[in-house]
XYZ file of C-alpha atoms in Angstrom:
88
model
C 62.642 61.147 138.142
C 61.614 59.154 135.063
C 59.573 59.276 131.894
C 56.272 57.361 131.976
C 54.353 56.579 128.783
C 50.681 55.837 129.453
C 48.810 54.110 126.607
C 45.311 55.591 126.835
C 44.007 58.467 128.945
C 43.269 57.839 132.640
C 42.017 61.451 133.017
C 45.051 63.081 134.619
C 46.652 66.503 134.224
C 49.783 68.248 135.554
C 50.229 67.767 139.278
C 48.345 64.469 139.379
C 49.374 61.795 141.847
C 49.181 58.288 140.419
C 50.062 54.769 141.458
C 51.229 52.105 139.030
C 52.879 48.867 140.014
C 54.672 49.518 143.300
C 55.299 53.240 142.642
C 53.345 56.300 143.728
C 54.533 59.365 141.807
C 53.638 62.967 140.968
C 53.199 63.969 137.291
C 55.303 67.098 136.796
C 54.605 67.519 133.092
C 52.403 65.755 130.538
C 52.623 65.733 126.737
C 49.566 64.364 124.949
C 50.428 62.535 121.708
C 48.313 60.861 119.037
C 45.279 63.138 118.843
C 45.274 63.508 115.045
C 48.087 61.302 113.737
C 49.850 58.366 115.279
C 48.697 55.373 117.293
C 45.078 54.219 117.457
C 44.641 55.757 120.908
C 46.181 58.643 122.821
C 49.507 58.338 124.614
C 50.452 60.517 127.575
C 54.186 61.069 127.952
C 54.641 62.109 131.571
C 57.675 63.265 133.488
C 57.106 61.791 136.936
C 58.950 61.638 140.236
C 58.795 62.122 143.969
C 57.497 65.417 145.398
C 60.988 66.437 146.533
C 62.239 66.195 142.911
C 59.888 68.935 141.688
C 62.438 71.702 142.235
C 64.937 69.865 139.989
C 62.212 69.522 137.339
C 61.255 73.189 137.598
C 64.878 74.356 137.291
C 65.601 71.839 134.480
C 68.295 70.250 136.625
C 68.118 66.922 134.751
C 68.780 65.499 131.283
C 65.463 64.432 129.711
C 67.100 62.130 127.158
C 68.727 60.043 129.893
C 65.664 59.441 132.085
C 64.502 55.853 132.559
C 61.311 55.082 130.627
C 58.367 52.985 131.845
C 55.321 51.961 129.786
C 51.924 51.276 131.319
C 48.325 50.862 130.163
C 45.778 53.442 131.346
C 43.761 50.666 133.004
C 46.747 49.817 135.238
C 47.064 53.377 136.578
C 45.332 54.184 139.872
C 44.581 57.911 140.088
C 45.051 59.267 143.627
C 44.650 62.962 142.669
C 43.642 63.786 139.056
C 45.254 67.253 138.905
C 47.029 69.857 141.021
C 45.157 72.417 143.069
C 45.195 75.861 141.504
C 47.454 78.329 143.264
C 46.470 81.986 142.936
């Protein structure tokens, strides 16, 4: 599990599957920063990981401050699935 900061908005939401560099990951949670104040364009701060790490994310079985951080431009993100399917 790691923190991924995306500079720009590639059009993803929670549950998205993305590929950047050599990694294909699931976005567990996304915080959108810079709408009104801050940088000149939006930043998405995503908690990402493998599908089998979702239970640890859901149960908060990790320390957010000690996650590795990657930075990537929105243009370098390949969107496999833009958002999760709704479960009713």
